[in-house]
Each structure stands twice: as C-alpha cells, then as structure tokens.
Short mmCIF file of C-alpha atoms and ligand atoms in Angstrom, two decimals:
data_model
loop_
_atom_site.label_atom_id
_atom_site.label_comp_id
_atom_site.label_asym_id
_atom_site.label_seq_id
_atom_site.Cartn_x
_atom_site.Cartn_y
_atom_site.Cartn_z
CA MET A 1 93.44 -30.63 40.23
CA ASP A 2 89.75 -30.95 41.06
CA ALA A 3 89.99 -27.30 41.98
CA LEU A 4 91.34 -26.41 38.53
CA LEU A 5 88.61 -28.15 36.50
CA PRO A 6 85.39 -28.18 38.55
CA ALA A 7 83.29 -29.52 35.64
CA LEU A 8 84.97 -32.88 36.24
CA THR A 9 83.71 -33.17 39.80
CA GLY A 10 80.10 -32.45 39.00
CA ALA A 11 80.11 -28.76 39.90
CA PHE A 12 77.91 -28.08 36.86
CA GLY A 13 75.95 -31.34 36.96
CA ASP A 14 76.44 -33.55 33.93
CA HIS A 15 75.66 -33.20 30.23
CA PRO A 16 75.65 -36.03 27.68
CA GLU A 17 77.44 -33.85 25.11
CA ALA A 18 79.61 -31.76 27.41
CA VAL A 19 82.72 -32.16 25.25
CA ARG A 20 82.50 -32.73 21.51
CA VAL A 21 85.59 -33.01 19.34
CA GLY A 22 84.83 -33.68 15.68
CA ASP A 23 82.08 -36.31 15.72
CA ARG A 24 82.77 -37.82 19.16
CA THR A 25 81.29 -36.64 22.42
CA LEU A 26 81.82 -37.25 26.12
CA SER A 27 79.82 -36.25 29.16
CA TRP A 28 81.81 -34.65 31.96
CA SER A 29 81.45 -37.81 34.05
CA GLN A 30 82.70 -39.98 31.16
CA LEU A 31 85.66 -37.65 30.70
CA ALA A 32 86.41 -37.76 34.44
CA ASP A 33 86.19 -41.59 34.48
CA ARG A 34 88.38 -42.12 31.43
CA ALA A 35 90.94 -39.57 32.50
CA GLY A 36 90.94 -40.98 36.03
CA THR A 37 91.70 -44.48 34.74
CA LEU A 38 94.47 -43.19 32.50
CA ALA A 39 95.89 -41.09 35.35
CA GLU A 40 96.62 -44.30 37.27
CA ARG A 41 99.03 -45.32 34.48
CA LEU A 42 100.92 -42.07 34.94
CA ALA A 43 101.98 -42.59 38.52
CA GLY A 44 105.70 -41.96 38.82
CA ALA A 45 106.17 -40.52 35.32
CA PRO A 46 108.06 -37.22 35.40
CA ALA A 47 106.05 -35.83 32.46
CA VAL A 48 103.79 -37.21 29.74
CA ALA A 49 103.95 -36.28 26.06
CA VAL A 50 100.65 -36.31 24.17
CA LEU A 51 100.34 -36.38 20.39
CA ALA A 52 97.77 -33.61 20.26
CA THR A 53 95.47 -34.71 17.44
CA PRO A 54 92.09 -32.92 17.37
CA THR A 55 90.29 -35.80 19.14
CA VAL A 56 88.58 -36.57 22.44
CA ASP A 57 91.54 -38.87 23.15
CA THR A 58 93.78 -35.80 23.39
CA VAL A 59 91.38 -34.16 25.85
CA VAL A 60 91.31 -37.35 27.95
CA ALA A 61 95.12 -37.62 27.95
CA VAL A 62 95.68 -33.98 28.89
CA VAL A 63 93.12 -34.16 31.69
CA ALA A 64 94.72 -37.43 32.90
CA GLY A 65 98.07 -35.68 33.23
CA LEU A 66 96.50 -32.82 35.15
CA LEU A 67 94.63 -35.22 37.47
CA ALA A 68 97.84 -37.15 38.14
CA GLY A 69 99.84 -33.97 38.74
CA VAL A 70 102.18 -34.99 35.89
CA PRO A 71 103.20 -32.18 33.50
CA VAL A 72 101.72 -32.61 30.02
CA VAL A 73 103.80 -31.94 26.91
CA PRO A 74 101.46 -31.57 23.92
CA VAL A 75 103.17 -32.38 20.60
CA ALA A 76 101.85 -31.11 17.25
CA PRO A 77 100.44 -34.14 15.43
CA ASP A 78 102.30 -33.22 12.24
CA ALA A 79 105.61 -32.41 13.97
CA GLY A 80 108.43 -33.91 11.92
CA PRO A 81 111.36 -35.97 13.19
CA ARG A 82 113.58 -32.95 13.95
CA GLU A 83 110.96 -31.25 16.10
CA ARG A 84 109.81 -34.43 17.86
CA ALA A 85 113.35 -35.55 18.63
CA HIS A 86 114.13 -32.15 20.14
CA ILE A 87 111.01 -32.05 22.32
CA LEU A 88 111.50 -35.61 23.59
CA ALA A 89 115.21 -35.07 24.30
CA ASP A 90 114.50 -31.82 26.12
CA ALA A 91 111.40 -32.79 28.16
CA ARG A 92 112.39 -36.46 28.61
CA PRO A 93 108.83 -37.61 29.44
CA GLY A 94 108.30 -41.12 30.75
CA LEU A 95 105.38 -41.78 28.38
CA PHE A 96 104.17 -40.58 24.97
CA PHE A 97 100.43 -41.08 24.48
CA GLY A 98 99.41 -41.53 20.86
CA ALA A 99 102.90 -42.26 19.53
CA ALA A 100 105.57 -44.93 19.71
CA ASP A 101 108.76 -42.87 19.44
CA PRO A 102 111.73 -44.22 21.39
CA LEU A 103 112.09 -42.22 24.61
CA PRO A 104 115.29 -41.16 26.38
CA ALA A 105 115.72 -41.88 30.09
CA PRO A 106 113.13 -39.80 32.00
CA ALA A 107 114.13 -36.51 33.61
CA PRO A 108 113.17 -35.39 37.12
CA THR A 109 109.75 -33.69 37.21
CA PRO A 110 109.96 -29.91 36.86
CA PRO A 111 108.23 -28.31 39.87
CA ASP A 112 104.86 -26.56 39.55
CA ALA A 113 104.20 -27.27 35.86
CA ALA A 114 100.80 -28.41 34.62
CA LEU A 115 101.81 -27.98 30.98
CA ILE A 116 105.08 -27.70 29.09
CA LEU A 117 104.28 -25.80 25.90
CA TYR A 118 107.01 -25.69 23.25
CA THR A 119 107.30 -22.33 21.56
CA SER A 120 109.69 -20.80 19.05
CA GLY A 121 112.26 -18.11 19.71
CA THR A 122 114.09 -16.09 17.09
CA THR A 123 116.92 -18.62 16.91
CA GLY A 124 117.47 -22.25 17.81
CA PRO A 125 114.92 -24.97 18.51
CA PRO A 126 111.66 -24.31 20.42
CA LYS A 127 111.80 -23.85 24.19
CA GLY A 128 109.49 -25.55 26.70
CA ALA A 129 107.48 -22.95 28.64
CA LEU A 130 106.55 -24.26 32.10
CA ILE A 131 102.94 -23.26 32.81
CA GLY A 132 101.73 -23.73 36.38
CA PRO A 133 98.17 -24.65 37.41
CA GLY A 134 97.82 -21.40 39.33
CA ALA A 135 98.62 -19.37 36.23
CA ILE A 136 96.00 -21.27 34.23
CA ALA A 137 93.34 -20.78 36.92
CA ALA A 138 94.14 -17.07 37.32
CA ASP A 139 93.98 -16.48 33.58
CA LEU A 140 90.76 -18.38 32.95
CA ASP A 141 89.04 -16.61 35.84
CA ALA A 142 90.22 -13.24 34.60
CA LEU A 143 88.91 -14.02 31.10
CA ALA A 144 85.59 -15.24 32.47
CA GLY A 145 85.25 -11.83 34.08
CA ALA A 146 86.24 -9.89 30.96
CA TRP A 147 84.01 -11.90 28.62
CA SER A 148 81.05 -12.58 30.99
CA TRP A 149 81.86 -16.24 30.24
CA THR A 150 79.65 -18.66 32.22
CA ALA A 151 78.37 -22.21 32.35
CA ALA A 152 75.44 -21.04 30.22
CA ASP A 153 77.79 -20.63 27.24
CA THR A 154 78.56 -23.20 24.57
CA LEU A 155 82.11 -22.61 23.40
CA VAL A 156 82.98 -23.36 19.76
CA HIS A 157 86.38 -23.43 18.07
CA GLY A 158 88.53 -25.69 15.89
CA LEU A 159 92.02 -24.61 16.92
CA PRO A 160 95.01 -26.89 17.46
CA LEU A 161 95.17 -28.59 20.87
CA TYR A 162 98.86 -27.91 21.55
CA HIS A 163 98.89 -24.14 22.12
CA VAL A 164 97.49 -21.70 24.65
CA HIS A 165 94.60 -20.61 22.44
CA GLY A 166 93.10 -24.01 21.57
CA LEU A 167 94.18 -25.99 24.64
CA VAL A 168 94.33 -23.67 27.66
CA LEU A 169 91.48 -21.33 26.72
CA GLY A 170 89.64 -23.67 24.38
CA VAL A 171 89.62 -26.88 26.44
CA LEU A 172 90.67 -26.15 30.02
CA GLY A 173 88.61 -22.94 29.90
CA ALA A 174 85.43 -24.84 29.12
CA LEU A 175 86.16 -27.37 31.88
CA ARG A 176 86.86 -24.64 34.43
CA ILE A 177 83.94 -22.36 33.56
CA GLY A 178 81.48 -25.21 32.94
CA SER A 179 80.62 -24.35 29.33
CA ARG A 180 79.87 -27.10 26.87
CA LEU A 181 82.63 -27.39 24.27
CA VAL A 182 82.22 -28.02 20.56
CA HIS A 183 85.59 -28.48 18.87
CA THR A 184 84.99 -28.56 15.13
CA GLY A 185 88.09 -30.57 14.21
CA ARG A 186 89.20 -27.90 11.71
CA PRO A 187 88.32 -24.21 12.09
CA THR A 188 86.33 -23.88 8.86
CA PRO A 189 83.60 -21.24 8.40
CA ARG A 190 80.98 -23.90 7.65
CA ALA A 191 81.83 -25.90 10.77
CA TYR A 192 81.59 -22.75 12.92
CA ALA A 193 78.27 -21.87 11.27
CA SER A 194 76.66 -25.22 12.03
CA ALA A 195 77.96 -25.58 15.60
CA GLY A 196 75.29 -23.44 17.26
CA GLY A 197 77.48 -21.94 19.98
CA THR A 198 77.24 -18.77 22.04
CA LEU A 199 80.98 -18.06 22.36
CA TYR A 200 83.43 -18.50 19.45
CA PHE A 201 87.25 -18.41 19.44
CA GLY A 202 89.36 -17.90 16.33
CA VAL A 203 92.67 -16.60 15.05
CA PRO A 204 92.44 -13.72 12.53
CA THR A 205 92.95 -16.11 9.58
CA VAL A 206 89.85 -18.01 10.69
CA TRP A 207 87.86 -14.79 11.11
CA GLY A 208 89.00 -13.57 7.69
CA ARG A 209 87.75 -16.82 6.14
CA VAL A 210 84.43 -16.50 8.00
CA ALA A 211 84.02 -12.93 6.75
CA ALA A 212 84.68 -14.16 3.19
CA ASP A 213 81.80 -16.67 3.52
CA PRO A 214 78.72 -14.48 4.15
CA PRO A 215 76.21 -17.31 4.71
CA ALA A 216 78.51 -18.86 7.34
CA ALA A 217 79.13 -15.48 8.95
CA ARG A 218 75.39 -14.68 9.09
CA ALA A 219 74.80 -17.96 10.93
CA LEU A 220 76.86 -16.49 13.81
CA ARG A 221 74.24 -13.77 14.41
CA ARG A 222 72.85 -15.89 17.25
CA ALA A 223 76.22 -15.98 19.05
CA ARG A 224 76.74 -13.94 22.20
CA LEU A 225 80.44 -13.19 21.70
CA LEU A 226 83.15 -13.69 19.06
CA VAL A 227 86.76 -13.52 20.30
CA SER A 228 89.87 -13.05 18.16
CA GLY A 229 93.46 -13.48 19.23
CA SER A 230 96.94 -14.89 18.59
CA ALA A 231 97.70 -12.26 15.94
CA ALA A 232 96.45 -8.83 14.88
CA LEU A 233 92.88 -8.78 13.53
CA PRO A 234 92.81 -6.59 10.40
CA GLY A 235 90.38 -3.67 10.77
CA ALA A 236 88.62 -4.63 7.53
CA THR A 237 87.88 -8.13 8.89
CA CYS A 238 86.52 -6.66 12.11
CA LEU A 239 84.15 -4.34 10.22
CA ALA A 240 83.06 -7.04 7.73
CA LEU A 241 82.15 -9.32 10.65
CA GLU A 242 80.19 -6.53 12.31
CA GLU A 243 78.20 -6.09 9.11
CA LEU A 244 77.51 -9.82 8.69
CA THR A 245 77.13 -11.06 12.27
CA GLY A 246 75.78 -7.94 13.94
CA GLN A 247 78.74 -7.59 16.29
CA ARG A 248 82.44 -6.80 16.26
CA PRO A 249 84.68 -9.54 17.63
CA ILE A 250 86.47 -8.81 20.87
CA GLU A 251 90.27 -8.77 20.56
CA ARG A 252 92.56 -10.11 23.22
CA TYR A 253 96.35 -10.45 23.37
CA GLY A 254 98.67 -12.97 24.95
CA MET A 255 101.69 -15.20 24.67
CA THR A 256 102.56 -18.76 25.54
CA GLU A 257 104.78 -17.43 28.35
CA THR A 258 102.21 -15.04 29.86
CA LEU A 259 98.85 -16.54 28.88
CA ILE A 260 96.27 -13.89 27.94
CA THR A 261 97.12 -10.58 29.55
CA LEU A 262 95.08 -7.96 27.67
CA SER A 263 91.50 -8.02 26.46
CA ALA A 264 88.58 -5.89 25.45
CA ARG A 265 85.55 -6.54 27.67
CA ALA A 266 82.26 -8.04 26.53
CA ASP A 267 80.43 -5.08 28.07
CA GLY A 268 82.93 -2.44 26.94
CA ALA A 269 83.93 -0.56 23.80
CA ARG A 270 85.04 -2.69 20.82
CA LEU A 271 87.70 -0.61 19.10
CA ALA A 272 89.08 -2.05 15.85
CA GLY A 273 92.83 -2.52 16.16
CA ALA A 274 92.87 -2.40 19.98
CA VAL A 275 93.48 -5.31 22.38
CA GLY A 276 91.90 -3.68 25.41
CA THR A 277 93.12 -3.32 28.96
CA PRO A 278 95.01 -5.62 31.36
CA VAL A 279 92.91 -8.51 32.67
CA THR A 280 92.46 -8.87 36.45
CA GLY A 281 95.80 -9.28 38.21
CA ILE A 282 97.97 -8.12 35.29
CA GLN A 283 100.15 -5.04 35.22
CA THR A 284 101.74 -3.67 32.06
CA ARG A 285 104.33 -1.03 31.23
CA VAL A 286 105.82 0.29 28.01
CA VAL A 287 109.59 0.83 27.92
CA ASP A 288 112.15 2.33 25.57
CA ASP A 289 115.34 0.67 24.28
CA THR A 290 117.08 1.29 27.62
CA GLY A 291 114.22 -0.24 29.63
CA ALA A 292 112.98 3.13 30.92
CA PRO A 293 109.17 3.35 31.31
CA LEU A 294 107.44 5.66 28.80
CA PRO A 295 104.42 7.98 29.23
CA PRO A 296 101.01 7.24 27.63
CA ASP A 297 100.77 7.26 23.83
CA SER A 298 104.49 6.48 23.33
CA LEU A 299 105.64 3.61 21.16
CA GLY A 300 107.72 1.03 23.02
CA GLU A 301 108.13 -2.59 24.09
CA LEU A 302 105.42 -4.10 26.25
CA GLU A 303 106.42 -5.65 29.58
CA VAL A 304 103.95 -7.55 31.75
CA ARG A 305 103.78 -9.10 35.19
CA GLY A 306 101.16 -10.88 37.25
CA PRO A 307 99.84 -14.28 38.33
CA THR A 308 99.40 -15.70 34.80
CA LEU A 309 103.11 -15.74 33.95
CA PHE A 310 105.03 -18.95 33.26
CA ASN A 311 107.69 -20.44 35.53
CA GLY A 312 110.55 -20.23 33.04
CA TYR A 313 111.83 -22.29 30.11
CA LEU A 314 112.68 -25.92 30.81
CA ASN A 315 116.47 -26.49 30.92
CA ARG A 316 117.08 -22.90 29.78
CA PRO A 317 117.88 -20.64 32.77
CA ASP A 318 119.82 -18.40 30.37
CA ALA A 319 116.78 -17.80 28.16
CA THR A 320 114.51 -17.42 31.20
CA ALA A 321 116.78 -14.73 32.64
CA ALA A 322 117.05 -12.94 29.29
CA ALA A 323 113.25 -12.83 28.97
CA HIS A 324 112.83 -10.98 32.27
CA THR A 325 113.99 -7.62 33.60
CA ALA A 326 116.00 -7.44 36.82
CA ASP A 327 112.83 -6.34 38.65
CA GLY A 328 110.77 -9.32 37.42
CA TRP A 329 108.80 -8.05 34.42
CA PHE A 330 108.46 -10.29 31.34
CA ARG A 331 109.72 -8.74 28.12
CA THR A 332 107.12 -9.58 25.44
CA GLY A 333 109.10 -8.36 22.43
CA ASP A 334 105.88 -6.75 21.14
CA VAL A 335 105.80 -3.07 20.28
CA VAL A 336 102.66 -1.33 21.56
CA THR A 337 101.07 1.97 22.41
CA VAL A 338 98.80 2.57 25.41
CA ASP A 339 96.44 5.52 25.52
CA ALA A 340 95.56 7.56 28.59
CA ALA A 341 92.52 5.30 29.20
CA GLY A 342 94.81 2.24 29.35
CA VAL A 343 93.71 0.77 25.99
CA HIS A 344 96.59 -1.13 24.35
CA ARG A 345 97.31 -1.44 20.62
CA VAL A 346 99.88 -3.89 19.24
CA VAL A 347 101.91 -2.19 16.54
CA GLY A 348 104.47 -4.86 15.68
CA ARG A 349 107.34 -6.94 17.03
CA SER A 350 110.80 -5.76 18.00
CA SER A 351 112.43 -8.68 16.13
CA THR A 352 111.69 -9.58 12.51
CA ASP A 353 112.85 -13.13 13.30
CA LEU A 354 109.59 -14.12 15.02
CA ILE A 355 106.94 -14.72 12.39
CA LYS A 356 103.18 -15.08 13.00
CA SER A 357 101.50 -17.04 10.23
CA GLY A 358 97.90 -18.17 10.62
CA GLY A 359 98.31 -17.40 14.35
CA TYR A 360 101.25 -19.79 14.68
CA ARG A 361 104.51 -18.40 16.10
CA ILE A 362 107.47 -19.52 14.00
CA GLY A 363 111.13 -18.69 14.58
CA ALA A 364 113.05 -17.77 11.44
CA GLY A 365 116.14 -19.46 12.84
CA GLU A 366 114.45 -22.85 13.25
CA VAL A 367 113.27 -22.82 9.61
CA GLU A 368 116.71 -21.65 8.42
CA GLU A 369 118.37 -24.54 10.27
CA ALA A 370 115.95 -27.02 8.72
CA LEU A 371 116.69 -25.63 5.24
CA LEU A 372 120.44 -25.73 5.84
CA ALA A 373 120.15 -29.42 6.74
CA HIS A 374 119.15 -30.08 3.12
CA PRO A 375 122.32 -31.17 1.28
CA ALA A 376 121.68 -28.79 -1.65
CA VAL A 377 121.22 -25.65 0.46
CA ARG A 378 124.30 -23.49 1.15
CA GLN A 379 122.74 -20.36 2.69
CA ALA A 380 119.23 -19.57 3.93
CA ALA A 381 117.38 -16.54 5.29
CA VAL A 382 113.72 -16.73 6.32
CA VAL A 383 111.36 -13.77 6.70
CA GLY A 384 107.64 -13.15 7.25
CA ALA A 385 106.02 -11.31 4.34
CA PRO A 386 102.60 -9.62 4.64
CA HIS A 387 99.82 -11.97 3.50
CA PRO A 388 96.07 -11.26 3.24
CA ASP A 389 94.93 -14.64 4.63
CA LEU A 390 97.75 -15.69 6.99
CA GLY A 391 98.81 -12.26 8.28
CA GLN A 392 102.38 -13.17 7.40
CA GLU A 393 103.60 -15.93 5.13
CA ILE A 394 106.97 -17.60 5.53
CA VAL A 395 109.30 -16.76 2.64
CA ALA A 396 112.72 -18.41 2.34
CA TYR A 397 115.65 -16.90 0.46
CA VAL A 398 118.20 -19.57 -0.30
CA VAL A 399 121.47 -20.11 -2.09
CA ALA A 400 121.28 -23.69 -3.35
CA ASP A 401 122.38 -26.05 -6.09
CA GLY A 402 119.95 -28.15 -8.09
CA VAL A 403 116.86 -28.21 -5.85
CA GLY A 404 113.40 -26.83 -6.61
CA GLU A 405 110.94 -24.72 -4.62
CA SER A 406 108.41 -27.49 -3.96
CA ASP A 407 111.13 -29.91 -2.86
CA LEU A 408 112.36 -27.47 -0.21
CA ILE A 409 108.83 -26.63 0.96
CA SER A 410 108.03 -30.33 1.41
CA TYR A 411 111.39 -30.92 3.08
CA VAL A 412 110.64 -28.37 5.83
CA ALA A 413 107.00 -29.52 6.15
CA ALA A 414 108.20 -33.07 6.79
CA ASP A 415 111.22 -32.24 8.98
CA LEU A 416 109.46 -29.70 11.26
CA ALA A 417 105.67 -29.26 10.96
CA VAL A 418 103.44 -28.37 8.04
CA HIS A 419 102.70 -24.85 9.31
CA LYS A 420 106.45 -24.08 9.55
CA ARG A 421 107.02 -24.67 5.84
CA PRO A 422 107.90 -21.70 3.64
CA ARG A 423 105.02 -20.85 1.34
CA ARG A 424 107.50 -19.42 -1.19
CA VAL A 425 111.20 -20.00 -1.86
CA ARG A 426 113.33 -17.47 -3.74
CA PHE A 427 116.69 -18.55 -5.15
CA LEU A 428 119.55 -16.02 -4.99
CA ASP A 429 123.21 -16.10 -6.01
CA ASP A 430 124.13 -14.68 -2.62
CA LEU A 431 122.37 -13.27 0.46
CA PRO A 432 122.74 -9.53 1.12
CA ARG A 433 125.15 -9.08 4.06
CA ASN A 434 126.65 -6.12 5.93
CA ALA A 435 130.35 -5.55 6.50
CA MET A 436 130.22 -7.92 9.50
CA GLY A 437 128.80 -10.71 7.30
CA LYS A 438 125.34 -10.54 8.92
CA VAL A 439 122.40 -11.14 6.57
CA GLN A 440 120.44 -7.94 5.92
CA LYS A 441 116.88 -9.24 6.01
CA ARG A 442 115.44 -5.78 5.43
CA LEU A 443 116.90 -5.92 1.91
CA LEU A 444 115.03 -9.14 1.10
CA GLY A 445 111.58 -8.86 -0.44
C1 LIG B 501 99.92 -28.47 2.68
N1 LIG B 501 99.71 -29.56 3.40
C2 LIG B 501 100.84 -30.24 3.41
C3 LIG B 501 101.80 -29.52 2.65
N2 LIG B 501 101.18 -28.44 2.21
N3 LIG B 501 101.18 -31.40 3.97
C4 LIG B 501 102.42 -31.86 3.80
N4 LIG B 501 103.37 -31.23 3.09
C5 LIG B 501 103.09 -30.07 2.49
N5 LIG B 501 104.03 -29.46 1.77
C6 LIG B 501 98.40 -29.92 4.02
C7 LIG B 501 98.30 -29.79 5.50
O1 LIG B 501 98.74 -30.94 6.17
C8 LIG B 501 96.81 -29.62 5.71
O2 LIG B 501 96.18 -30.88 5.61
C9 LIG B 501 96.44 -28.78 4.54
O3 LIG B 501 97.46 -29.00 3.55
C10 LIG B 501 96.32 -27.31 4.84
O4 LIG B 501 97.43 -26.92 5.61
P1 LIG B 501 97.80 -25.41 5.77
O5 LIG B 501 97.88 -24.80 4.42
O6 LIG B 501 98.97 -25.25 6.64
O7 LIG B 501 96.56 -24.89 6.57
P2 LIG B 501 95.89 -23.52 6.50
O8 LIG B 501 94.56 -23.65 5.88
O9 LIG B 501 96.79 -22.48 5.92
O10 LIG B 501 95.72 -23.21 8.06
C11 LIG B 501 95.08 -22.06 8.50
C12 LIG B 501 94.67 -22.23 9.95
C13 LIG B 501 95.90 -22.65 10.75
C14 LIG B 501 94.09 -20.95 10.43
C15 LIG B 501 93.61 -23.35 10.02
O11 LIG B 501 96.93 -21.72 10.49
C16 LIG B 501 95.64 -22.74 12.21
O12 LIG B 501 95.05 -23.69 12.70
N6 LIG B 501 96.08 -21.71 13.00
C17 LIG B 501 95.90 -21.66 14.43
C18 LIG B 501 97.21 -21.43 15.13
C19 LIG B 501 97.03 -21.25 16.63
O13 LIG B 501 96.17 -21.90 17.24
N7 LIG B 501 97.80 -20.37 17.27
C20 LIG B 501 97.65 -20.09 18.67
C21 LIG B 501 99.00 -19.97 19.32
S1 LIG B 501 98.75 -19.53 21.07
P3 LIG B 501 94.85 -31.24 6.41
O14 LIG B 501 94.69 -32.70 6.16
O15 LIG B 501 95.13 -30.89 7.84
O16 LIG B 501 93.79 -30.40 5.80
C22 LIG B 501 98.87 -17.84 21.07
C23 LIG B 501 98.52 -17.13 22.33
C24 LIG B 501 97.35 -16.34 22.00
O17 LIG B 501 99.18 -17.25 20.09
O18 LIG B 501 97.39 -15.11 22.11
O19 LIG B 501 96.38 -16.99 21.61
P1 LIG B 502 102.40 -17.43 21.03
O1 LIG B 502 103.50 -17.55 21.96
O2 LIG B 502 102.31 -18.42 19.94
O3 LIG B 502 101.23 -17.45 21.89
O4 LIG B 502 102.47 -16.03 20.31
C1 LIG B 502 102.48 -14.83 21.05
C2 LIG B 502 102.52 -13.65 20.14
O5 LIG B 502 101.31 -13.57 19.38
C3 LIG B 502 102.60 -12.34 20.84
O6 LIG B 502 103.92 -12.05 21.24
C4 LIG B 502 102.09 -11.37 19.78
O7 LIG B 502 103.12 -11.04 18.88
C5 LIG B 502 101.06 -12.20 19.04
N1 LIG B 502 99.68 -11.88 19.42
C6 LIG B 502 98.84 -12.57 20.23
N2 LIG B 502 97.63 -11.95 20.29
C7 LIG B 502 97.71 -10.85 19.50
C8 LIG B 502 96.79 -9.80 19.14
N3 LIG B 502 95.53 -9.79 19.57
N4 LIG B 502 97.24 -8.82 18.32
C9 LIG B 502 98.50 -8.83 17.85
N5 LIG B 502 99.41 -9.79 18.14
C10 LIG B 502 99.02 -10.80 18.95
#
C-alpha cells in the first residue's frame, strides 16, 4: 500500500497541514502514524466499514484499511436503517469504525478490493462495487497527466467521503500525487473562496452555486484549475465561471464502476458540454441497441475498458455479467456522441430509472421500495425531473391514503439517506400503466 499512497512514506517530505478536513489538520507523518496504529486493530478482519463523516477520522480509518490490506466500505453518515442494514448484511465487515451497529458474522475477504463502494442500480438495493488498488493507482496517474496535477498543487473540495469523486480523487488522489488537501467540510462557495487552493473539484450543483456568488467566484481567479464532474455541467454555468474566474472548468466523466475514464486536458481545448477524450489506458466505443459499434458522430451507448475498471459487484455475479459485454467491455448506460477528434459528449442515460441529483446517483427503484414500506402508500413511481440547482430533482408519484407530502419526504430521508428523499410528492388516484400493467413514467410530469 506504500506504493499506492507515497505521501505517507515521506516521498514528498512532510507538511504540518498536509491534510485539513474542516478545522482539523494532520501532517502526512501524523496521518501515517495514526493510520498505522489503527491498521494493527484490523488484522484478520475481512473488511472494515467506516461511517464516512467529513472528518480527519474518516481519512485515518480509510488509510488504515488500505495499509492493512483490508477492504474499506465507506457508509454515508446519514444513511438510514434500511440502507445501513443492507450494506452490513451484504459486505459483512468485521468492524464498523464510527458506529455501533450490530454486525452479522464476517464474510471471507473479497480478493483484490481496496474499496467496496455501494452504488445504486435502476432497481433493488445498492450494489457493492469492488475497486482494486491497481485501478485506483492507474486512474489517479492518468488524471495527474491530464490535469498536470503535481505535488505543487493544493487541492480543495468539500465533497462526501464515500464516493469516487470525494474519496478516491479527493483524498487518495492528494495522497498519491503529494498535493496538500483542504476539505471544506461542506462544498459551499464561501468555503471554496477562502481555502486558497490551486486545484478545485466540484459537482455541477456546487459550480452553479459558486457562479451565483460572484465575490466567491472571483476569489478563485488565483486557482490553476477548476474541475467539474459527476453530472453534466450546464453550458451557462461554464460560461459564467469563465467570466468570473477567468477560466472555464475542465469537465471529466466517470462512474463508480469505472473510475474516471474521460477528461478534458488542462493544456487542451475547454469545450462547454464536452467531457474530453479517454484518459491514459482507457478505450471507448459507442454501440447501438444490438451492441454493434457505431461510426463517429452517432448517438449510442458508451462502453469502456481499461485498467481503471472495477472487479465486479460483491455477491452479485448476475449483475456483474449483465454490466459487461461478452468481449469484456463495461456497459455504462450513458448515451454519448464522439466526434472525429475523439471528443466525447454525454447526451443522457439509456434508463430513466437512474437519477442524478446534486451529483448523487439514485435508483428510482430503491426510493419506490422505501415509499412502499410506508403503511399508507399503495403505489409509487419515482422520476428525476429537470432542476436548475440539482440537475435533476427526485419527484415521487404515489397512490396513498391519509399521508402528507412532508411526512413521506421525511420518511425516505430517515429510512435511506437525506439525498435520496423526494423533493416533491404528487398524489394521484392511480398510476398510468400500459396494457401489461407497467407504469408509464413518461406520462408522469
Ligand atoms: C433537508 N435536510 C434534512 C431533510 N431535508 N434532514 C433530514 N430530513 C429531511 N427531510 C438537511 C440535510 O441533512 C442537510 O443538513 C441540509 O438539510 C441540506 O441537505 P440537502 O438539501 O440534501 O443538501 P443540498 O444543499 O441540496 O446538497 C447539495 C450538494 C450535495 C451539492 C452539497 O448534493 C452534494 O454533496 N453532492 C455531491 C455528490 C457526490 O459527491 N457525487 C459523486 C458521486 S461519484 P446539513 O446539516 O448537512 O446541512 C461519481 C463519479 C464521478 O459520480 O464521475 O465523479
Ligand atoms: P456514480 O456511479 O455515482 O459515479 O455516477 C456515474 C454517472 O454519473 C455516470 O454514469 C454518468 O451518468 C454521470 N456522470 C459522471 N460524470 C459526468 C459528466 N461529466 N457529465 C455527465 N454525466 C456524468
């Protein structure tokens, strides 16, 4: 693991404020010492769950797992009982740092997994994506190349520490490349403005809020590079940021299962609405409904392959097989076009049942199941509706007796996680269905 995170073995010297999260800081040697001590407690555990609060304790716990060679399962700090119970029953870790939930008997350790990241599909509960250390190293090195990211940078962001963006890029990236890290606790425009970094990460919702706060945006004029990802950056936000900060953000594209596979380059063209070209080691192709590759400028589903891909879903060989083609490409489910120069643009998703809200991926089916668990709800259909701040907002259509909108919103926020709650609930006498009885989501709205 020393090879994965060279900052921890003194490759970049030491710095008293190498890692700041909120108002607490650690030097790299302090982080290495604390994580090393904690790693000793992990010996023999098949996996370790970590309640991923935005704190230095989370960074220490994740690094401890990596040092011990024990897969780390980050859990959203606001995950409700349904989500936590599912993750713990599925991953069966031997320890849960930061929480006291009862744990089932531990499972055998999955091979070659540094992280197990739970991510939503269109239906059912989230699946655990097994991310190997080699994939993390390959991706971070590829991004360092694309973004001219070096130990001279100070990285700033305030993203959650249980997803690829905030954890893999935002924490492990800094420790691999040797940049100082300032995690702002929450990704607010004012916190970004006062952090004094050279390299900033954000989801489009964060960048939209920065653009709507001109004094905060102007404070980023001293930054070297702004990077947006996890959802489509609206063209208007990109241009507003250029006006206020003096530069367009770079857009990059990825998934939990593939890490970041496409990016614009720091020294290349910054085209609004484009996510650039494949990063080093990645190959892409665009296919039609039958899986046949399409020529440039066609609209089709993106498939990717390369060293940054995950090792499958934990306990779900069926889902792992379904996510890949027979010849080993990963089916992203994203609809893209690629021009003759190899520049990719994400146009949408092939399924309406995966929602992106504030950069979070949310499966409609998981929210529908949570709603249906409420005794007053008889039918439920969940969709993502366009939203100026969040990209999409979760809207629930329900058939229910004697329950109000705010009750149902709070019910989902408490049972799953706050970001999975519907922002609006519409009450109907019946859901629109086709002759087969399937809900017609296109008719909702
Ligand atoms: C609101 N709150 C409630 C509530 N309603 N609490 C309980 N019950 C309710 N009904 C509280 C919340 O707890 C929170 O409190 C506050 O209200 C605001 O919550 P919110 O409305 O959900 O936050 P919001 O401001 O909308 O969040 C915007 C955001 C967030 C941008 C900060 O969406 C975010 O962090 N997004 C990042 C997602 C991400 O990292 N995705 C990367 C996936 S990896 P409090 O106390 O907390 O203020 C990936 C790969 C790739 O996609 O390509 O990168
Ligand atoms: P997640 O698994 O949470 O990482 O979400 C992955 C999904 O986020 C992808 O399948 C895309 O739909 C979306 N996504 C990530 N980056 C971008 C981007 N730059 N533009 C558009 N969509 C994106």
